[in-house]
PDB file of C-alpha atoms and ligand atoms in Angstrom:
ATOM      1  CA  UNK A  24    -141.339   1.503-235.640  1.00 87.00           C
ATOM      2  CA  UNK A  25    -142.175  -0.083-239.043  1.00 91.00           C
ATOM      3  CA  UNK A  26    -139.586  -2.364-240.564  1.00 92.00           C
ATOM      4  CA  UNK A  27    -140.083  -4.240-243.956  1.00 96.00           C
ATOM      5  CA  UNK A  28    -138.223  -8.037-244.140  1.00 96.00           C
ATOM      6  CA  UNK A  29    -138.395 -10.947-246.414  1.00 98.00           C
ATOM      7  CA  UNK A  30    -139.223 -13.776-244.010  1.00 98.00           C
ATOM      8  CA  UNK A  31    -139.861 -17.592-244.145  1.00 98.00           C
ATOM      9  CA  UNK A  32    -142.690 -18.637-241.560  1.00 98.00           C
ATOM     10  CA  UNK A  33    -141.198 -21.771-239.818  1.00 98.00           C
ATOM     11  CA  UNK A  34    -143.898 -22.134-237.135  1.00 97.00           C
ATOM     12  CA  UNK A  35    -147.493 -21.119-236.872  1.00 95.00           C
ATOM     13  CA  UNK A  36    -149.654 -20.948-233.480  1.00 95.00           C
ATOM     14  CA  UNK A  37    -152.945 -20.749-233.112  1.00 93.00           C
ATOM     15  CA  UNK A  38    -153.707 -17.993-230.537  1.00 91.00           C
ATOM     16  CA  UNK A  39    -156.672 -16.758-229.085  1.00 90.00           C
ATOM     17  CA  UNK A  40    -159.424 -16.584-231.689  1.00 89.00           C
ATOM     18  CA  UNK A  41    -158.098 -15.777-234.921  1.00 92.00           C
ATOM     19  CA  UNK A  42    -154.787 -15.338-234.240  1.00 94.00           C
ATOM     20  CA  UNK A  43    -151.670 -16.407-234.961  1.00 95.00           C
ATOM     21  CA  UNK A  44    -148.147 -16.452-233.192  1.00 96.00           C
ATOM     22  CA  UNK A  45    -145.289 -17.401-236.000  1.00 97.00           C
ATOM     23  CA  UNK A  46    -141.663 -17.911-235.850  1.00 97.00           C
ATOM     24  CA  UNK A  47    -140.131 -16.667-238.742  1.00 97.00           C
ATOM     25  CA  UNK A  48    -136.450 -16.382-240.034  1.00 98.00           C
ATOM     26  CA  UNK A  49    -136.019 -13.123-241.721  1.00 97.00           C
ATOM     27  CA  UNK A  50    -133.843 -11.590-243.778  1.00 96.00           C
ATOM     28  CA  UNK A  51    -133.016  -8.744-241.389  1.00 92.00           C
ATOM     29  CA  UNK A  52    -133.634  -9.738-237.688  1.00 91.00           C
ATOM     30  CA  UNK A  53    -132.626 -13.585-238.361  1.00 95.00           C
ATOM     31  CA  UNK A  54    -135.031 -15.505-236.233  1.00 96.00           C
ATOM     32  CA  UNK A  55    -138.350 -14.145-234.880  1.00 94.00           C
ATOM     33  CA  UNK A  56    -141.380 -14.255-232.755  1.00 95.00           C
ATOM     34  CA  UNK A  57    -143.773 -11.720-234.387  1.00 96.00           C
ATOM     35  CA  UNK A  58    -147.996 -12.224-233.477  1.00 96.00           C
ATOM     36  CA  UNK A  59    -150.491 -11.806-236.653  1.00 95.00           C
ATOM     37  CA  UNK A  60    -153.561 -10.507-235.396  1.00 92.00           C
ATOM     38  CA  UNK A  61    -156.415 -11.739-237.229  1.00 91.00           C
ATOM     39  CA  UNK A  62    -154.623 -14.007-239.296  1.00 91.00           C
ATOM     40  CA  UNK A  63    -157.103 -16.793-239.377  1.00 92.00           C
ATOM     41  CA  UNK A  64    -160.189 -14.814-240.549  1.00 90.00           C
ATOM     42  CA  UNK A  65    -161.336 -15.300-243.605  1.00 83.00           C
ATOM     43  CA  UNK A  66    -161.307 -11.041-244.791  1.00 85.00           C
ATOM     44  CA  UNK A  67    -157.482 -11.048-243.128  1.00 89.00           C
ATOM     45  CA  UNK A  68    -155.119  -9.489-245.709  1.00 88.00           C
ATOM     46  CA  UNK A  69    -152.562 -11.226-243.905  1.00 92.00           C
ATOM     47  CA  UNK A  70    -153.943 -15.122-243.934  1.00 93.00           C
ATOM     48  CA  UNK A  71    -151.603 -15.689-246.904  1.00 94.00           C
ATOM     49  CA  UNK A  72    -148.594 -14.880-245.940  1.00 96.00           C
ATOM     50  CA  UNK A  73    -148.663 -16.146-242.410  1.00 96.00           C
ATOM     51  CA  UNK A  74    -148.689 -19.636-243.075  1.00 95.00           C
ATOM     52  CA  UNK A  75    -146.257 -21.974-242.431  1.00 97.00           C
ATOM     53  CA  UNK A  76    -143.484 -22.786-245.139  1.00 98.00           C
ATOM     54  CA  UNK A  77    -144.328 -19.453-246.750  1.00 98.00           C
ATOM     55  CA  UNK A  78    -141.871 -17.134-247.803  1.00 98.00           C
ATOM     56  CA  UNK A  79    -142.961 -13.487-248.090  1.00 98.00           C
ATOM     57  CA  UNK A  80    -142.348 -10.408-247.487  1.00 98.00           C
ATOM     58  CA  UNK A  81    -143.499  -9.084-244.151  1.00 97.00           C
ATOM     59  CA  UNK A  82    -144.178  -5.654-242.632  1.00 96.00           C
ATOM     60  CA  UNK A  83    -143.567  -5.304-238.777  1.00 95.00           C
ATOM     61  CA  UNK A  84    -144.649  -3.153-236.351  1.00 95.00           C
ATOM     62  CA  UNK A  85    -143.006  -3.026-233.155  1.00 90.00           C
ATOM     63  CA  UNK A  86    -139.416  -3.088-231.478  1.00 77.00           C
ATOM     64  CA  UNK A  87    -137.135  -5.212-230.327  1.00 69.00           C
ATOM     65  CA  UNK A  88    -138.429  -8.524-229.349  1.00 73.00           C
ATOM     66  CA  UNK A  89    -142.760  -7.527-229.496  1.00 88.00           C
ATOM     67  CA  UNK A  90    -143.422  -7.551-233.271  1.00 93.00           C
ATOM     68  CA  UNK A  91    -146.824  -7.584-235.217  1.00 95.00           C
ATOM     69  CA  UNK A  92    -147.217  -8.287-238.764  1.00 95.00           C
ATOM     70  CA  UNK A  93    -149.095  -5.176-240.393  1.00 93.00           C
ATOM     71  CA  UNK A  94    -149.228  -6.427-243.833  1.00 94.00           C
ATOM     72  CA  UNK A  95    -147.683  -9.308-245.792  1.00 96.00           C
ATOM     73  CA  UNK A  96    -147.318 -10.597-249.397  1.00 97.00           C
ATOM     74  CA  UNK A  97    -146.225 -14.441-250.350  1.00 97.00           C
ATOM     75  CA  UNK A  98    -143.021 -14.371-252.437  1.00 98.00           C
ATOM     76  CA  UNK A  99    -142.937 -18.109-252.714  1.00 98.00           C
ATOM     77  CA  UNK A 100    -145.669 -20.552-251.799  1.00 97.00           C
ATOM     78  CA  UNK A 101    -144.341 -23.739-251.946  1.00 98.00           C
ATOM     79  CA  UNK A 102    -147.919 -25.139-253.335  1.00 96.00           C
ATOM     80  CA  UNK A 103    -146.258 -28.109-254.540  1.00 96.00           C
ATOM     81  CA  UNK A 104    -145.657 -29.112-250.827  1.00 97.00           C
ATOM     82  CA  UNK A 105    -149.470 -28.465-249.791  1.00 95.00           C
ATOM     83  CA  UNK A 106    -150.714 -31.560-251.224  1.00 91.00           C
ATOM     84  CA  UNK A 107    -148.338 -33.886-250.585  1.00 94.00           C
ATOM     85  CA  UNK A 108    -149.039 -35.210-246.830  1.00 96.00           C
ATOM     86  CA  UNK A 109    -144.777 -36.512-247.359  1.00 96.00           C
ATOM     87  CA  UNK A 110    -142.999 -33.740-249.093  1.00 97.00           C
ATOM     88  CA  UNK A 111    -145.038 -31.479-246.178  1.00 97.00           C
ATOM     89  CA  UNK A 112    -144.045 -33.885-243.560  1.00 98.00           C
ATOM     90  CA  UNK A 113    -140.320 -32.954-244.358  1.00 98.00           C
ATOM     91  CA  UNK A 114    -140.884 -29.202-245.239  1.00 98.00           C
ATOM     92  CA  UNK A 115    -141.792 -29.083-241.837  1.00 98.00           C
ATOM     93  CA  UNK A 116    -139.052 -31.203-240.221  1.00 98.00           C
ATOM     94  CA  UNK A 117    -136.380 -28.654-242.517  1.00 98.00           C
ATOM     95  CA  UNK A 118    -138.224 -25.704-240.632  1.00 98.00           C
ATOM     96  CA  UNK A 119    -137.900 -27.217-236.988  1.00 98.00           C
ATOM     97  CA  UNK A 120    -134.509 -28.224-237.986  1.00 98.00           C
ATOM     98  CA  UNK A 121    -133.582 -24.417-239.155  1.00 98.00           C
ATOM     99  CA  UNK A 122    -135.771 -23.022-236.182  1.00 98.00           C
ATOM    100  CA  UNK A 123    -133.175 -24.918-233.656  1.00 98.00           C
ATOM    101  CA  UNK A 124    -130.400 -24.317-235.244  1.00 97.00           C
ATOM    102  CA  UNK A 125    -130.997 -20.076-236.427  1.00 97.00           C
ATOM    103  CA  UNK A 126    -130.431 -17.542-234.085  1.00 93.00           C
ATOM    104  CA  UNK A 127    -132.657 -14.985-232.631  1.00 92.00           C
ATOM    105  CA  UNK A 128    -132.486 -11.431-234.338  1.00 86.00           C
ATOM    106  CA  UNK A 129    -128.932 -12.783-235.644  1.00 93.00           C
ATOM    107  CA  UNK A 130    -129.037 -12.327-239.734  1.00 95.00           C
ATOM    108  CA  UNK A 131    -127.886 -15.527-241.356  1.00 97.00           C
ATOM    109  CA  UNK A 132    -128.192 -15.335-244.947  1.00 97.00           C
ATOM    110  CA  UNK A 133    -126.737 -18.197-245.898  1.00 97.00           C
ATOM    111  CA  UNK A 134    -129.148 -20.400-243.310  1.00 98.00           C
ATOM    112  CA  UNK A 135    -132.198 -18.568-245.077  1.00 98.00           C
ATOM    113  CA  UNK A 136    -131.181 -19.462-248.578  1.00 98.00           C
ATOM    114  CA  UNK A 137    -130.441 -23.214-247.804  1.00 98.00           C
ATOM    115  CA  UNK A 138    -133.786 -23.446-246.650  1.00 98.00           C
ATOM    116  CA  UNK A 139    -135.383 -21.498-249.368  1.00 98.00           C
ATOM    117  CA  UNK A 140    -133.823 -23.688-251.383  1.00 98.00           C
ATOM    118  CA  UNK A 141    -134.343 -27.168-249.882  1.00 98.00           C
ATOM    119  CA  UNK A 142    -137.704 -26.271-249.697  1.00 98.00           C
ATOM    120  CA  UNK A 143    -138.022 -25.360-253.452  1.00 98.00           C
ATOM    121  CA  UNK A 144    -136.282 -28.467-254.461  1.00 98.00           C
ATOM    122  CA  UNK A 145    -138.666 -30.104-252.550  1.00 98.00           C
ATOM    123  CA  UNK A 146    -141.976 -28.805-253.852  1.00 98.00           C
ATOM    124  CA  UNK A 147    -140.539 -28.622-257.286  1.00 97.00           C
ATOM    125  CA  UNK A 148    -140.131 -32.526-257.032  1.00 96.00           C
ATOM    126  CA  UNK A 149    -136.502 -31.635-258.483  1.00 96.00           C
ATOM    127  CA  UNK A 150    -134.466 -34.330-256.543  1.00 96.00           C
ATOM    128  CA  UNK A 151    -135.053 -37.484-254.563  1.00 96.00           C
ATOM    129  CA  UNK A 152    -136.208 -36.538-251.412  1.00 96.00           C
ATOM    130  CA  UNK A 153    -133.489 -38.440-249.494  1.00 96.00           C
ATOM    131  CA  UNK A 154    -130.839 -37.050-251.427  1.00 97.00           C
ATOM    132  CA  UNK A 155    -132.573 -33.501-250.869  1.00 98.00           C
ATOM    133  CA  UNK A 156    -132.856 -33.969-246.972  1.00 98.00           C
ATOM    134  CA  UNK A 157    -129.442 -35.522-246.568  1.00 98.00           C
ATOM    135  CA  UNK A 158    -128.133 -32.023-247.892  1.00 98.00           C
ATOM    136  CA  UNK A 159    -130.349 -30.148-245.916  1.00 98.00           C
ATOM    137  CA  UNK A 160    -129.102 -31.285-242.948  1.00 98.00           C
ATOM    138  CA  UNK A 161    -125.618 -31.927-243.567  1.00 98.00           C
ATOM    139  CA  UNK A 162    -124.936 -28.299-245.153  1.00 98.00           C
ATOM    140  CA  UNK A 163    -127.180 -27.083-241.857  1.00 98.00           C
ATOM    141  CA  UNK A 164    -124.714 -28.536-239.640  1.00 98.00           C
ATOM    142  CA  UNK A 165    -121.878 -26.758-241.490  1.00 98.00           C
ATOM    143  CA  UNK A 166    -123.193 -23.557-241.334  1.00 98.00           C
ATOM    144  CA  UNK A 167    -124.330 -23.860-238.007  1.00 97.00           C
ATOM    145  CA  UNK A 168    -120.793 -24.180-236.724  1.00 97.00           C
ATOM    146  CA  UNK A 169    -120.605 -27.949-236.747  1.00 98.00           C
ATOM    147  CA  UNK A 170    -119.014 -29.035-240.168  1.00 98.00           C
ATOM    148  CA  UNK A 171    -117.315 -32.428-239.449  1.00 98.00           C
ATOM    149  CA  UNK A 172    -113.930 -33.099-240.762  1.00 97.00           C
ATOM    150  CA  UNK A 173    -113.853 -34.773-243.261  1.00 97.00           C
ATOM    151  CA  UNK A 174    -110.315 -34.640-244.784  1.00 95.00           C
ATOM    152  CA  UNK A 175    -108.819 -38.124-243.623  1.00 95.00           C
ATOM    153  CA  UNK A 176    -108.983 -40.824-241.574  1.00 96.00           C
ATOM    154  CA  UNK A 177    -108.555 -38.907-237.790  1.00 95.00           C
ATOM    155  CA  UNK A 178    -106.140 -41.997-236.632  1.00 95.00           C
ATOM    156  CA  UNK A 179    -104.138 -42.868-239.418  1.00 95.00           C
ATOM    157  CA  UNK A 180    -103.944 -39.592-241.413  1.00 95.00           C
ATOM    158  CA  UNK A 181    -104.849 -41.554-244.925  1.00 96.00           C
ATOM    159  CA  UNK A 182    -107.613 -41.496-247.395  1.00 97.00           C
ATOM    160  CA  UNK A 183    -110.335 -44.087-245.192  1.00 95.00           C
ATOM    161  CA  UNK A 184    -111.028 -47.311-247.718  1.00 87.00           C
ATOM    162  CA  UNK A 185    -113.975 -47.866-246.199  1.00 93.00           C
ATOM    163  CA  UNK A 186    -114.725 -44.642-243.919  1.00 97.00           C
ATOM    164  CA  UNK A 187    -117.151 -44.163-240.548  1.00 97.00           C
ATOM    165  CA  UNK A 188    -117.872 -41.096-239.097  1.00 97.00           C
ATOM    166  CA  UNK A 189    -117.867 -40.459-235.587  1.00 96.00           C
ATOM    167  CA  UNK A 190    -121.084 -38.758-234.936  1.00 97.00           C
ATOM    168  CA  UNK A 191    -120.032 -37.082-231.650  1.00 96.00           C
ATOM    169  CA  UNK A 192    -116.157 -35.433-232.656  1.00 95.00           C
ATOM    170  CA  UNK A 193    -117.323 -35.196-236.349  1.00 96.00           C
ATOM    171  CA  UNK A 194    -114.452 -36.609-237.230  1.00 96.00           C
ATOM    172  CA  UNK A 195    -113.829 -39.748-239.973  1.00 96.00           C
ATOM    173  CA  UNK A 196    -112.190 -43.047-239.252  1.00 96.00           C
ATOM    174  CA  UNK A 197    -111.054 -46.221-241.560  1.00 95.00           C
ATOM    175  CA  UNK A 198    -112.980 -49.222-240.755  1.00 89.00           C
ATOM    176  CA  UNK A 199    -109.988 -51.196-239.202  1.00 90.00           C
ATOM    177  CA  UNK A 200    -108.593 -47.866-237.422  1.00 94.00           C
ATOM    178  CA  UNK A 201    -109.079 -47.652-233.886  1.00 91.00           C
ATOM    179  CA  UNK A 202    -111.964 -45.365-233.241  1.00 86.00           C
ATOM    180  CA  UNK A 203    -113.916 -43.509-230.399  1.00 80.00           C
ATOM    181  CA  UNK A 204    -117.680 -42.844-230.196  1.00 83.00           C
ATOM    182  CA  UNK A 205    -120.652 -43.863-231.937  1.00 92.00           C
ATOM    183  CA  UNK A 206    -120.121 -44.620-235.653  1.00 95.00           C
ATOM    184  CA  UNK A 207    -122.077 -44.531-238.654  1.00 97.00           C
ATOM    185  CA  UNK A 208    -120.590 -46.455-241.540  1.00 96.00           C
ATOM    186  CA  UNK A 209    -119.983 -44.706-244.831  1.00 97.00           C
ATOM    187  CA  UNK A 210    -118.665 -45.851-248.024  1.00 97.00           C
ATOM    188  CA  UNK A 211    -116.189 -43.535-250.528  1.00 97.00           C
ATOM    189  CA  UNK A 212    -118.995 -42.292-252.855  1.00 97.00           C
ATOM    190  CA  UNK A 213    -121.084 -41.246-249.709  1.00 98.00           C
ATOM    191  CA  UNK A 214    -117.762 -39.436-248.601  1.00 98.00           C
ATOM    192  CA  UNK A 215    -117.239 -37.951-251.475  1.00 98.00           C
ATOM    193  CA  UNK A 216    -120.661 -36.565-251.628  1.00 98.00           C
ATOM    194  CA  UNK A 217    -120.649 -35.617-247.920  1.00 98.00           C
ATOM    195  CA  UNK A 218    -117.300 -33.561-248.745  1.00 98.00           C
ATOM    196  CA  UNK A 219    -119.290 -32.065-251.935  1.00 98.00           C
ATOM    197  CA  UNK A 220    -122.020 -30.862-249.504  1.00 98.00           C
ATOM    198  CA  UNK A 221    -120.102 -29.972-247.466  1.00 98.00           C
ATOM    199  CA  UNK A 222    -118.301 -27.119-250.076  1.00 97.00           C
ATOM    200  CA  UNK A 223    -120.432 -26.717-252.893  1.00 97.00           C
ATOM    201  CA  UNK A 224    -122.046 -23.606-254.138  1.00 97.00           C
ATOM    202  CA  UNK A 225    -125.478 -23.362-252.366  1.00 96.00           C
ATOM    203  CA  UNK A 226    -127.159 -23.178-255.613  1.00 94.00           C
ATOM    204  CA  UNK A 227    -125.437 -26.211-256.658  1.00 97.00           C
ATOM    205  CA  UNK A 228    -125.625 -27.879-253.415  1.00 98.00           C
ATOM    206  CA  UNK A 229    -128.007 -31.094-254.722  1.00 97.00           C
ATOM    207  CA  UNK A 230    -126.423 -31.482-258.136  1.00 95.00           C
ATOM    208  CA  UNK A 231    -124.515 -34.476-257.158  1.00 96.00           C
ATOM    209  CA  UNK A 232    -125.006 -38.248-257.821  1.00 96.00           C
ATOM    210  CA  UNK A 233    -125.323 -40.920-255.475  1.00 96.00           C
ATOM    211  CA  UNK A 234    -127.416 -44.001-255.137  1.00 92.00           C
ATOM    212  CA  UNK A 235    -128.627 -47.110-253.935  1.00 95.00           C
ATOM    213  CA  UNK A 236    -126.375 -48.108-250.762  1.00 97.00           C
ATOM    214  CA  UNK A 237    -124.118 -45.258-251.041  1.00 98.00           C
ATOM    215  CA  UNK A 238    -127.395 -42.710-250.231  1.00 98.00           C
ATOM    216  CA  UNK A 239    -128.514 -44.742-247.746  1.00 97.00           C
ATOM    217  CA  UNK A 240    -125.314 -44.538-246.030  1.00 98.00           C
ATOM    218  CA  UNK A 241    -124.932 -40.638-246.747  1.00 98.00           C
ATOM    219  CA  UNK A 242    -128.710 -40.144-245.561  1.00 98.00           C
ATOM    220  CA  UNK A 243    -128.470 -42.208-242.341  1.00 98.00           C
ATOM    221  CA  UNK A 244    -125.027 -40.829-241.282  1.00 98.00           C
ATOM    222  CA  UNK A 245    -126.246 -37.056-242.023  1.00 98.00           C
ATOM    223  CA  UNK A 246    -129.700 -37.213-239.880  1.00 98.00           C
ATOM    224  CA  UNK A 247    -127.682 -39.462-236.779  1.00 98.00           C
ATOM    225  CA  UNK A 248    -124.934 -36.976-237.241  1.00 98.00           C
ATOM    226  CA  UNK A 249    -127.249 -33.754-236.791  1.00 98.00           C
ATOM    227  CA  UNK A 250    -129.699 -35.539-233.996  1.00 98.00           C
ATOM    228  CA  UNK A 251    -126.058 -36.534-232.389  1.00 98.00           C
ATOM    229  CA  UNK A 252    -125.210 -32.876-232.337  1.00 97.00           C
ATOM    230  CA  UNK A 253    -128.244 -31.267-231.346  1.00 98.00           C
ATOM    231  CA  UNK A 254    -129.143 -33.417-228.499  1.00 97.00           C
ATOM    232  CA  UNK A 255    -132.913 -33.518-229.382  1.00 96.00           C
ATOM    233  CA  UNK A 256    -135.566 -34.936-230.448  1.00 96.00           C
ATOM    234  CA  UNK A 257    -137.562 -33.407-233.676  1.00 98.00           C
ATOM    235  CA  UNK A 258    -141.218 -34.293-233.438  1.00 97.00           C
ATOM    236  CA  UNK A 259    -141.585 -33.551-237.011  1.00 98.00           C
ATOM    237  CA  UNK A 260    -138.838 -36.214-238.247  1.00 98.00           C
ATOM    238  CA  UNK A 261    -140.734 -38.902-236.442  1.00 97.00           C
ATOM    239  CA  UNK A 262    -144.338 -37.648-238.014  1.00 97.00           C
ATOM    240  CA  UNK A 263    -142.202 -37.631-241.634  1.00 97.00           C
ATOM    241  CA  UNK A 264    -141.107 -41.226-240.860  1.00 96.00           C
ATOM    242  CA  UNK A 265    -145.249 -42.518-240.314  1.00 96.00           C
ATOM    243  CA  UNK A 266    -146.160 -41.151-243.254  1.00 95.00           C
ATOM    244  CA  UNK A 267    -142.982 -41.990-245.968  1.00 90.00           C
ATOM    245  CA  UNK A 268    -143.882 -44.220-248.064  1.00 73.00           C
ATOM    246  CA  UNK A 269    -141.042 -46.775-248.490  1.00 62.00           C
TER     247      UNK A 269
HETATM  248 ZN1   ZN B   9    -107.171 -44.859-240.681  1.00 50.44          ZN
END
């Protein structure tokens, strides 16, 4: 069976001699194992399109669960990211992120676009990359079925003054409210951008302004609050963190 899908390459393996085994997240099937054969010589038609961070569309040949790609063409590149040992670094930490949290031959067309998009923003140097990864991860959480709460402080029922969020019941505290659990401190501009990401239109999902302290608060509280919830470790988060320059 032949099936045609738009598909973003997450993960590429080497395998055997000139192959390689990727991990995609298509359009159709949702997440993927499909093998390229022949991939990494240099005549392959399908070299291209195989790569990691690549978008393209991909035709499989196969059935449920054994695919091979048959022939591929790139859609989007991302060349911006290829030369850029830090903006790669974090492509490829929003790829691990989306290949733990898609689902295997589940559809999830929202998931695909946010990380389309992330990665676009990123190679496109259109936003800070803080601000772009904070938004990544905190809009991945949401649509993965873990979207804190963010409506009001969880004890007292008011608007927090100066809010925490409780990285393990995603839930948001006042300062001087009793709380439970691990904490990461916010302030009410990171709030208030956490709520934005938390609702906005995915293609307006980084047009929102926040600096200095405030992102530093929204950026630390969105990566604890996602490595809280996934209860792992992302080797390509710690790589991105060697090579940021701060
Ligand atoms: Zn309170």
């Amino acid at each position: 069976m032949f099936q045609t899908t738009k598909a973003l390459v997450l993960r590429e393996v080497r395998y055997k001699e000139a192959d390689r085994i990727l991990t995609v997240l298509s359009e159709c099937e949702g997440k993927l194992t499909v093998k390229a054969r022949g991939a990494l010589r240099k005549s392959s038609r399908t070299a291209a399109a195989t790569q990691q961070l690549t978008y393209a569309e991909l035709t499989l040949f196969g059935n449920r669960g054994k695919w091979t790609v048959n022939e591929g063409s790139v859609i989007e590149g991302f060349e911006g990211l290829r030369g850029d040992i830090e903006a790669l670094a974090l492509g490829s930490y929003f790829a691990e992120c989306l290949e733990a949290l898609s689902v295997e031959e589940q559809p999830d067309e929202a998931m695909l676009q946010l990380g389309l998009n992330a990665l676009y923003a990123l190679s496109r140097q259109m936003y800070d990359p803080a601000k772009i990864k904070a938004a990544f991860e905190l809009r991945l959480m949401c649509l993965a079925g873990y979207a804190p709460d963010l409506t009001g402080c969880a004890a007292c029922g008011k608007e927090p003054e100066e809010p925490a969020i409780d990285l393990q019941n995603g839930r948001v505290f006042c300062r001087s409210c009793p709380k439970e659990g691990v904490c990461a401190p916010l302030d009410c501009d990171a709030l208030a951008a956490m709520r934005y990401i938390a609702e906005a239109p995915a293609k307006r999902l980084f047009s929102f302004s926040l600096g200095g302290e405030s992102l530093q608060r929204l950026s630390a509280a969105s990566e604890a609050y996602l490595l809280r919830q996934t209860e792992r470790r992302f080797g390509t988060l710690d790589y991105y963190k060697q090579v940021r320059i701060t």
